[in-house]
Each structure stands twice: as structure tokens, then as C-alpha cells.
Coordinates of C-alpha atoms in Angstrom, one line a residue:
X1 CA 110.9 -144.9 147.9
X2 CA 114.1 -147.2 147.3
X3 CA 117.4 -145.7 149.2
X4 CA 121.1 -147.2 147.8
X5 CA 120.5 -150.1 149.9
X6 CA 117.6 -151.6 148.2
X7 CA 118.8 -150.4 145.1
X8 CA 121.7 -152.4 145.3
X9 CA 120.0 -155.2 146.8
X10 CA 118.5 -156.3 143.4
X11 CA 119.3 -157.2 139.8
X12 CA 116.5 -154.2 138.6
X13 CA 117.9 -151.7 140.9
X14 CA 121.1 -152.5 140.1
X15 CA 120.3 -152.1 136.2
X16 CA 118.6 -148.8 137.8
X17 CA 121.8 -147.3 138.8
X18 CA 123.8 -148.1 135.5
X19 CA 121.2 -146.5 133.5
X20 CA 122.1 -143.4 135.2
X21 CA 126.2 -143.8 135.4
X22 CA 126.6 -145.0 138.4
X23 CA 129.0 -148.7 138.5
X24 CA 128.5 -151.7 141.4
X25 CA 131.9 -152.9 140.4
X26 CA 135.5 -151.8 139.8
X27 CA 136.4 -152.9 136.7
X28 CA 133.2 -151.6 134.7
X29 CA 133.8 -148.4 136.4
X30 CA 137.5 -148.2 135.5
X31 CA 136.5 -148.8 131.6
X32 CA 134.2 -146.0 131.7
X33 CA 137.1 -143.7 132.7
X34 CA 139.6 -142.1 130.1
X35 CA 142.6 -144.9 129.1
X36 CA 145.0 -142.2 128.2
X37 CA 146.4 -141.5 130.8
X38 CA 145.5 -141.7 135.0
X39 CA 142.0 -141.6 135.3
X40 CA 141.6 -138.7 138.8
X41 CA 138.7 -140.2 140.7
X42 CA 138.0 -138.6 144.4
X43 CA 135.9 -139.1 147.3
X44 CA 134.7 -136.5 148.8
X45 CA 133.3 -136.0 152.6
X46 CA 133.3 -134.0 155.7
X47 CA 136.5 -133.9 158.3
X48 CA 136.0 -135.9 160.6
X49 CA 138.3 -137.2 162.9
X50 CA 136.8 -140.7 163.7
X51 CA 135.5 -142.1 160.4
X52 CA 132.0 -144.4 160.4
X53 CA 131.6 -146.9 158.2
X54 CA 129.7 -145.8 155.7
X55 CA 132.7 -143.2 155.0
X56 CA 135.5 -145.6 154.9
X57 CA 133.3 -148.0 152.3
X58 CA 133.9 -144.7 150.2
X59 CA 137.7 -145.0 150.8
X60 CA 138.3 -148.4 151.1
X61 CA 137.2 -148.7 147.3
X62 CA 139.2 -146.0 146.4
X63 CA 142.2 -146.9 148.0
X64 CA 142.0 -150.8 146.6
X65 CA 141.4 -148.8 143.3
X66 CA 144.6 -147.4 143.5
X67 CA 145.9 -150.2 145.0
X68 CA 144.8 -152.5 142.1
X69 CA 145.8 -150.1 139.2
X70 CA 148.2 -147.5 140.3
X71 CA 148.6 -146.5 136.5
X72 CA 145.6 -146.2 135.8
X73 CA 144.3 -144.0 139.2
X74 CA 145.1 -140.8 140.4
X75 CA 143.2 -140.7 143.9
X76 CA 142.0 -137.6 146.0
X77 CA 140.5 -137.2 148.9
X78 CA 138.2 -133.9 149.0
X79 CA 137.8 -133.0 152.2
X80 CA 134.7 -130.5 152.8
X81 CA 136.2 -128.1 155.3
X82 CA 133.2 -125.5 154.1
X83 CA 130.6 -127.2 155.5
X84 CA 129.3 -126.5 158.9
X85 CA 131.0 -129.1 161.2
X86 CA 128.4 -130.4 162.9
X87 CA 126.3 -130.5 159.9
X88 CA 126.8 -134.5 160.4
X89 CA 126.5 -135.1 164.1
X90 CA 129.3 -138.4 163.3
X91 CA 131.9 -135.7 162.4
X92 CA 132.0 -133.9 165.1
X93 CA 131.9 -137.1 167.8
X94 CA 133.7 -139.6 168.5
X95 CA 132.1 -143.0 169.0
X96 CA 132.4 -145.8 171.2
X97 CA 130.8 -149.2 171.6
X98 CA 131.5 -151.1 175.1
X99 CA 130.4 -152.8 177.5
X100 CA 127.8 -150.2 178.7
X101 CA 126.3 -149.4 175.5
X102 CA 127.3 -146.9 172.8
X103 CA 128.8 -143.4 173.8
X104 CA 129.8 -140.5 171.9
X105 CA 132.3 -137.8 172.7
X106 CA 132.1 -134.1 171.2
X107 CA 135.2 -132.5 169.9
X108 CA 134.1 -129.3 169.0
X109 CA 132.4 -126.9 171.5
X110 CA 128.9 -125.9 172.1
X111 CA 127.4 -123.1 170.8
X112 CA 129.8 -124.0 168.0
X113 CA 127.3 -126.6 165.3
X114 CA 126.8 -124.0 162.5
X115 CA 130.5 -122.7 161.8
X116 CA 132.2 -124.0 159.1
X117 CA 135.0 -126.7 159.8
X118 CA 137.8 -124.4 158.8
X119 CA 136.6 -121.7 160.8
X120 CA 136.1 -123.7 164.2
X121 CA 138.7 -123.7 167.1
X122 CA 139.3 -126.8 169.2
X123 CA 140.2 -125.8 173.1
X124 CA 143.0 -128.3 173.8
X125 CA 142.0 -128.6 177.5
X126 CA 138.5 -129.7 175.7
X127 CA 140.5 -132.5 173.6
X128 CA 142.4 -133.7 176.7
X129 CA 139.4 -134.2 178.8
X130 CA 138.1 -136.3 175.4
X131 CA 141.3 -138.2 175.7
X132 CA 140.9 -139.2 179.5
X133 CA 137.4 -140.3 178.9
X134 CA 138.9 -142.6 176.2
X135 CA 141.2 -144.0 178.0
X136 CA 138.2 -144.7 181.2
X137 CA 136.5 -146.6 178.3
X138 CA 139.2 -148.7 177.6
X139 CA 139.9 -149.3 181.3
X140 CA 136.0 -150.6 181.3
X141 CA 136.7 -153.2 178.4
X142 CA 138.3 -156.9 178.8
X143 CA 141.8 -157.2 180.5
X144 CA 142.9 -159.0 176.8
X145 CA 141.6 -155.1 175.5
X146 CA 143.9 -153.4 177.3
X147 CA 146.7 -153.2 174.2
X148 CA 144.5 -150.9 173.8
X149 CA 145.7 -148.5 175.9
X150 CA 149.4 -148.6 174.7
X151 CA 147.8 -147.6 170.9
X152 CA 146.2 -144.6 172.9
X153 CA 149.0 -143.5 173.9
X154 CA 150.9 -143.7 170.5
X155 CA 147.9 -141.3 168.9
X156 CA 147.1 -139.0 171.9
X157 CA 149.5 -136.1 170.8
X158 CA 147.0 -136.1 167.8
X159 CA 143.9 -136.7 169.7
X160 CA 144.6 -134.3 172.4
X161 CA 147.1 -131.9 170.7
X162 CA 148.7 -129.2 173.2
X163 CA 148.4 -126.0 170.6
X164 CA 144.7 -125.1 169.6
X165 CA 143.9 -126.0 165.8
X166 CA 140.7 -125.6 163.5
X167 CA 138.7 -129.0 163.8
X168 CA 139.4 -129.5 160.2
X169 CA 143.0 -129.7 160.4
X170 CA 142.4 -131.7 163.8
X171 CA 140.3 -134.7 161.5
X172 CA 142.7 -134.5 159.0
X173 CA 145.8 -135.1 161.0
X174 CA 144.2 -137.8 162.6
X175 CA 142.1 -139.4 159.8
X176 CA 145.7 -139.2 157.8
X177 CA 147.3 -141.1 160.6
X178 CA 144.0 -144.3 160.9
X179 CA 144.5 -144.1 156.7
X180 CA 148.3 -144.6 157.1
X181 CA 147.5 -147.5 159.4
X182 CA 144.6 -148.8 157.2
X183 CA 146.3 -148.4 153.9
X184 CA 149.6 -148.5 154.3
X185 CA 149.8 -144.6 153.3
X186 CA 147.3 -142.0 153.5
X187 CA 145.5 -141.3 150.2
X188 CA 146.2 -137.9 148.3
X189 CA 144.2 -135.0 150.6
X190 CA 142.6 -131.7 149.0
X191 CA 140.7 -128.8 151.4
X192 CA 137.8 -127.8 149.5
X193 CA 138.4 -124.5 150.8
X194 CA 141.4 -124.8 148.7
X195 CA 139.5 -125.6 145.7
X196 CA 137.6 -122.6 146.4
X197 CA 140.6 -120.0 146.8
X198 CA 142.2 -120.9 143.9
X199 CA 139.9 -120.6 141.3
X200 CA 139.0 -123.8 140.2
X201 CA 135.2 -124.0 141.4
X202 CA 135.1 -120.2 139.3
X203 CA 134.5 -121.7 135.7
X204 CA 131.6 -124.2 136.3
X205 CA 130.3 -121.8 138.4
X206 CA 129.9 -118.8 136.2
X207 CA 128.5 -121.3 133.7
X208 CA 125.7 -122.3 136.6
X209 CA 125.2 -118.9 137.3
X210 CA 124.4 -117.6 133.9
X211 CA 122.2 -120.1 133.2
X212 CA 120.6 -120.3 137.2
X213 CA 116.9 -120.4 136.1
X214 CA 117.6 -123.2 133.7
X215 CA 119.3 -125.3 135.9
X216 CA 116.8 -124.8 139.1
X217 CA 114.0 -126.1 136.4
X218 CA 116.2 -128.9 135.2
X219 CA 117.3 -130.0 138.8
X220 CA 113.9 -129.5 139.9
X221 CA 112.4 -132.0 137.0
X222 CA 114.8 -134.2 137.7
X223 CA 113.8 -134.5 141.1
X224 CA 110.5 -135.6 140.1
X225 CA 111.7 -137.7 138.0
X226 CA 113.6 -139.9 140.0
X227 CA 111.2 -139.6 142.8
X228 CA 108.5 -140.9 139.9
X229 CA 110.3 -143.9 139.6
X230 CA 110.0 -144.5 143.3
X231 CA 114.0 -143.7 144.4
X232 CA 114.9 -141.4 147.0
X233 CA 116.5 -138.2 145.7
X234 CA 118.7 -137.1 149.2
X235 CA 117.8 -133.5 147.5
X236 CA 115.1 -131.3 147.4
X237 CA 113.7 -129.5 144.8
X238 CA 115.3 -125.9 144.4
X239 CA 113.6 -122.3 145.0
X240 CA 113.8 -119.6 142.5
X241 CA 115.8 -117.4 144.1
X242 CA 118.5 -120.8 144.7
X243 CA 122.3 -119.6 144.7
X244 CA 125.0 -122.6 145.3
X245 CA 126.5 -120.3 147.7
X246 CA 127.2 -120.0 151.3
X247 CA 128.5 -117.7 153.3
X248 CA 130.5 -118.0 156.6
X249 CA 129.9 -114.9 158.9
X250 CA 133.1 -113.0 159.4
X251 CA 131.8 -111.7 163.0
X252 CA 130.6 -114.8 164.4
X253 CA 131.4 -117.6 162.0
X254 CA 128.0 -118.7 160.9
X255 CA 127.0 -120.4 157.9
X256 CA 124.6 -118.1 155.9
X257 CA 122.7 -119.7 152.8
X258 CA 122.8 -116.8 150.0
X259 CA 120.0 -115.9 148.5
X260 CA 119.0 -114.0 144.8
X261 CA 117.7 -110.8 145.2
X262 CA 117.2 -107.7 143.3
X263 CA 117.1 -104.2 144.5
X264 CA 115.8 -102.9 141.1
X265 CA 119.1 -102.2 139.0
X266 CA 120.6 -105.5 139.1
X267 CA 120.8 -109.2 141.1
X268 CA 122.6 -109.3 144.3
X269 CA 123.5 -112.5 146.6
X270 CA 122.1 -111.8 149.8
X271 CA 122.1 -113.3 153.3
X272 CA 121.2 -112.3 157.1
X273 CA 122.7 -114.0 160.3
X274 CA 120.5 -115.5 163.0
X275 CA 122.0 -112.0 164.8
X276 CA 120.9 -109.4 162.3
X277 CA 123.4 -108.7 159.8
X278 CA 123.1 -108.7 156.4
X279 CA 125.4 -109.4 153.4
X280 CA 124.7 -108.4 149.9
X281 CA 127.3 -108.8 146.8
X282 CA 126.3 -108.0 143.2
X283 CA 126.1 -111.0 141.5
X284 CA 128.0 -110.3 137.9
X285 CA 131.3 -108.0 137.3
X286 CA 130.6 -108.8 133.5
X287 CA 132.0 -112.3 134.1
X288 CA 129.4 -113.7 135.7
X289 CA 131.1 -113.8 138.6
X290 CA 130.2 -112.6 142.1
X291 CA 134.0 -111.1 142.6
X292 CA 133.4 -109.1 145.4
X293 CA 132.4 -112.0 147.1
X294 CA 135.0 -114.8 146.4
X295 CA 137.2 -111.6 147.2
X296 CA 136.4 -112.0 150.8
X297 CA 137.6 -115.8 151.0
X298 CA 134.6 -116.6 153.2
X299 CA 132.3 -118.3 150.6
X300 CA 131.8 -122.4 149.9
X301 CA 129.7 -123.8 147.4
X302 CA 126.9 -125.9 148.4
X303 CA 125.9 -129.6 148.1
X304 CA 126.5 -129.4 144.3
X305 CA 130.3 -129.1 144.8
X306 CA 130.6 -132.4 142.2
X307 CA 129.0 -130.1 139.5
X308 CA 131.0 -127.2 140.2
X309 CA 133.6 -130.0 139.7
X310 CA 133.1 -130.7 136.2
X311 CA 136.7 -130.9 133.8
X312 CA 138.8 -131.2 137.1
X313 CA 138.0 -134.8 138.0
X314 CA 137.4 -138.2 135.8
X315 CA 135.2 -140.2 137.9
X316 CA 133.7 -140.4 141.9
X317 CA 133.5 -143.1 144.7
X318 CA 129.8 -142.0 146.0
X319 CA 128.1 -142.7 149.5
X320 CA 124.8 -143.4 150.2
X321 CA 123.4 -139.9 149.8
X322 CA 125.5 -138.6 147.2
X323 CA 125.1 -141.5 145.4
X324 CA 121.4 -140.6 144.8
X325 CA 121.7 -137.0 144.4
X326 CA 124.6 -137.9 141.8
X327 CA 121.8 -138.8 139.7
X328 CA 119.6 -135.6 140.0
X329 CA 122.9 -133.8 139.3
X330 CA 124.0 -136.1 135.7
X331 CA 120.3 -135.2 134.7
X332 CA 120.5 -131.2 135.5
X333 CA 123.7 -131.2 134.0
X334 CA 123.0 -132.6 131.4
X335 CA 120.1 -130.6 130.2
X336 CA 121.3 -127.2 131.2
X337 CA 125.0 -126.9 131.4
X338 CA 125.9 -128.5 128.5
X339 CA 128.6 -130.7 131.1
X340 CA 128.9 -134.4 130.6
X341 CA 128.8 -136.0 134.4
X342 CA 131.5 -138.4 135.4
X343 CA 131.1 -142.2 136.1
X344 CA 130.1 -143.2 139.4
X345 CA 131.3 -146.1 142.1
X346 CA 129.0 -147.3 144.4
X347 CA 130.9 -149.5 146.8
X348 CA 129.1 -152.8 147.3
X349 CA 130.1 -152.5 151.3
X350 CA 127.1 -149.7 151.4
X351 CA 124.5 -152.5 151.3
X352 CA 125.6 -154.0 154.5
X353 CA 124.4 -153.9 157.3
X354 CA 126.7 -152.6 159.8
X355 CA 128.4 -155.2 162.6
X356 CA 130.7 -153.9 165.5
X357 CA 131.9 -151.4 166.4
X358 CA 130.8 -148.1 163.6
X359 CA 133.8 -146.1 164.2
X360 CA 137.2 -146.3 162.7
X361 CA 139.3 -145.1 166.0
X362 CA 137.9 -147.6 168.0
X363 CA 138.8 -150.3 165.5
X364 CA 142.2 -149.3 165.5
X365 CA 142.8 -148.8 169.3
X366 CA 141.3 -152.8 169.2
X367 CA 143.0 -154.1 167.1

């Protein structure tokens, strides 16, 4: 199976991925986007506090996107404060490359990998202890390294704050600072949870829930499909009782998939946590809506967050996973919501192979 890498690696993959929406290159991108007015194009990834690579080749291009054409681009930068924060080992760690060998440092506590981002509480005296073990790195490296140390010390209030905070607004405060240093200013920032309060997943969703069994047989189709023509899908095919719905556990914070069932009168979203409790909300209050579950402000959607964001957004900068699974989603959209998918970007910088140092922080503190 071909992943983005060899898929952009080659004039037939290449042609592969503009068959299906998804742009190599700015300017093609930026034509395929409304000329009206400010095309709003987003990025969309996990809060983490020392970004990789991979995620700032997602940034990078948007930023020089707005950079390029600031009439033309309204940026955003969806941060998925829903998903469980260690659901990406990266986003939870801090990594550092020096003279003996790679080294990561966790932020968040143990016990702690399957609450949600928002949810999860940092221990300062935790963060400070991560901060002194920085600073022994540094002490390791090169006396021409030790600059180092004074940029330490400029962004230790963030990296160690004093006052406990949720490790999303911990990433964010510090990813805004590294983006402010990178670009010049940070780009435009949204919490998913956010986009989840105030109603504007509601529409799309309703739509996807009305019509579930047609969409889990068009997603699951076009699964096949694209696996048929020998590229990776990053999804799976979907089971029938699939919901795009997660809740997190209001005693103990976990992150419970919901599930369809019926208990013989009508359908109901239902999920247990690994401790025994069990949630159930009727699905439809005649607006095919589960009310009585947004109502509790605990919910997320699920990996098909860009579908739910259909009519709010004009375009995507995509990473290596979502790039693929961009393309299951056009084709499910397509054939049972009605919804037209947006253009994609695939930054070129994806193909490469990584050199130095992965993470952003240690960059910085470098120089």
C-alpha cells in the first residue's frame, strides 16, 4: 500500500492525489478556493506543547499562505482539545536529541493517557521537574550551545508555570509563543471544544446522523476503494452501530466511544467506562439531534471532525494521515451527505525525510 510519502514521490501519485482534491502546490490550491472574498483554510491537530515536524509542515504552509496572500486567506488553527491527550504519544512529550541519544520528557501524568486534553490537569511541581531536566540537557551539549540556556529561561514561566492548567491550554500558550518566534505572530487559534459548544458541529451532524446507515456504507466502500488502488486509507472501515461521538467520563475523565443501540422504542447512544458505568442518551428530540447529550458539554466528535466541518471552512492544509483519510471522507460525502468536500494542501515538506533535531522547542532553544 502507498502512504503520502510515495504518493508524492511520483508524477502518477501525484496525479493520484488531484484526482481526489487534494493540491502539491500553493497556487493550484488557492485557485480552487472561492475568489470572492478570503478563502478560511485551517489546519487542524492535537495540542501539543513541542510540535514535530510533521506538524509544523502543516503550519509552515499555512502560515506562508497567509503570508503570501493575506487577502486572499483567512487562517485557523483548530486545535483538537477533545481528543484523548496522549492519543499521540509526541503530544504529550517533549523531545530531545543530544549527545546521548534521543530523550523524551512527559508532561502530563500517569494514569492520565485516555482523558481528553481539555479535561487533564498539569501538577506544576511535575512541569518544574521537566524544566530542570531541560536545562541538565542543555548543560550536556557544546559550550557554543549554551545560549541555550539564556532562551530557557525566557520561556520557563510557560514551560513550568507556577498555577496548575489543563494540558491544552498549557500546549497552546507555549505552541503560541514557538509560532510567534517562527512566524512573526501566532496564527489565528480555535478549541475544538469551542466548535463543539457553540453549535457549529450541530448542522452537519444531524445531517450525518439521519442518514448514519448511508454514510457507514458509503465510508465503508470507499475504503475499499482506495485500498483497491493500493493507497493506505489511515481509516478503517466503520461498524453498524458507528456514532461520531465520544464521550468524556464526568467521574473519571475517560474517553468513551458511543455506541448505537436500541432498547426497543427507539435508538439511544450508549457507552460503558473501563470502571463500569454506563451512559445512554436518546438519539433524536425530533431534530435529529442527541440534545440531552451536547447538553452535558462533555461530548467531541470523532476523527471525522473535517466532515462535521462542512460550510464553516473553504479549504485544509492536511498531514500525512489526514491527508489520506481526506480522501475516504470527499468520497462518503459525496455520496451520502449531499456536501461538496473542500480542496486539500498537502505540503511538499511531508515527503522528506526528517534531519535534526524532530522537535520544535529544541530548535528554538538552539537556535
Amino acid at each position: 500500500m502507498k502512504g503520502l510519502r510515495d504518493l508524492l514521490g511520483c508524477p502518477e501519485g501525484r496525479a493520484q492525489l488531484a484526482r481526489a482534491g487534494l493540491f502539491d502546490e500553493a497556487d493550484p490550491f488557492l485557485a480552487a478556493l472561492p475568489q470572492d472574498r478570503p478563502a478560511r483554510i485551517y489546519v487542524h491537530q492535537q495540542p501539543a506543547a513541542d510540535p514535530r515536524r510533521s506538524v509544523m509542515a502543516k503550519l509552515d504552509a499555512l502560515a506562508d499562505l497567509w503570508r503570501r496572500r493575506p487577502e486572499r486567506v483567512e487562517p485557523a488553527f483548530l486545535r483538537i482539545d477533545t481528543d484523548r491527550a496522549a492519543s499521540s504519544r509526541t503530544a504529550v512529550r517533549i523531545a530531545w536529541d543530544g549527545v546521548a541519544g534521543r530523550r523524551h520528557l512527559k508532561l502530563t501524568p500517569p494514569g492520565s493517557d485516555r482523558v481528553e486534553s481539555r479535561h487533564l490537569w498539569l501538577d506544576p511541581v511535575a512541569l518544574a521537574e521537566v524544566a530542570r531536566r531541560l536545562e541538565a540537557y542543555i548543560r550536556q551539549e557544546p559550550v557554543e550551545a549554551r545560549e541555550a540556556l539564556v532562551r530557557l529561561e525566557r520561556i520557563r514561566p510557560l514551560l513550568a508555570p507556577t498555577e496548575p492548567l489543563s494540558h491544552a491550554r498549557h500546549a497552546a500558550q507555549l505552541g503560541d509563543f514557538l509560532m510567534a518566534e517562527r512566524y512573526g505572530t501566532p496564527l489565528p487559534a480555535i478549541f475544538v471544544s469551542g466548535l463543539a459548544g457553540d453549535g457549529t458541529l450541530a448542522p452537519v451532524l444531524a445531517r450525518l446522523l439521519a442518514g448514519r446507515e448511508r454514510f457507514i456504507l458509503a465510508f465503508n466502500q470507499a475504503v475499499r476503494a482506495q485500498q483497491a488502488a493500493g493507497i493506505e486509507t489511515a481509516v478503517a472501515a466503520l461498524p453498524a452501530d458507528y456514532l461520531p461521538l465520544f464521550l468524556s467520563c464526568p467521574v473519571d475523565g475517560e474517553r468513551l466511544r458511543l455506541r448505537c443501540e436500541s432498547d426497543g422504542r427507539r435508538e439511544l447512544a450508549v457507552c460503558t467506562s473501563a470502571a463500569g458505568r454506563r451512559y445512554a442518551f436518546p438519539l433524536d428530540d425530533g431534530r435529529g439531534l442527541p440534545d440531552e447529550l451536547l447538553a452535558t458539554g462533555r461530548w467531541s466528535p470523532d476523527v471525522t471532525l473535517p466532515i462535521l466541518l462542512a460550510g464553516r471552512f473553504d479549504g485544509v492544509v492536511a498531514g500525512r494521515s489526514s491527508a489520506l483519510y481526506l480522501m475516504v471522507f470527499a468520497a462518503a460525502m459525496r455520496d451520502s451527505l449531499a456536501l461538496e468536500p473542500v480542496p486539500v494542501l498537502v505540503p511538499g515538506g511531508l515527503a522528506d525525510l526528517p534531519t535534526g533535531p524532530d522537535g520544535l522547542l529544541q530548535r528554538w532553544l538552539m537556535g
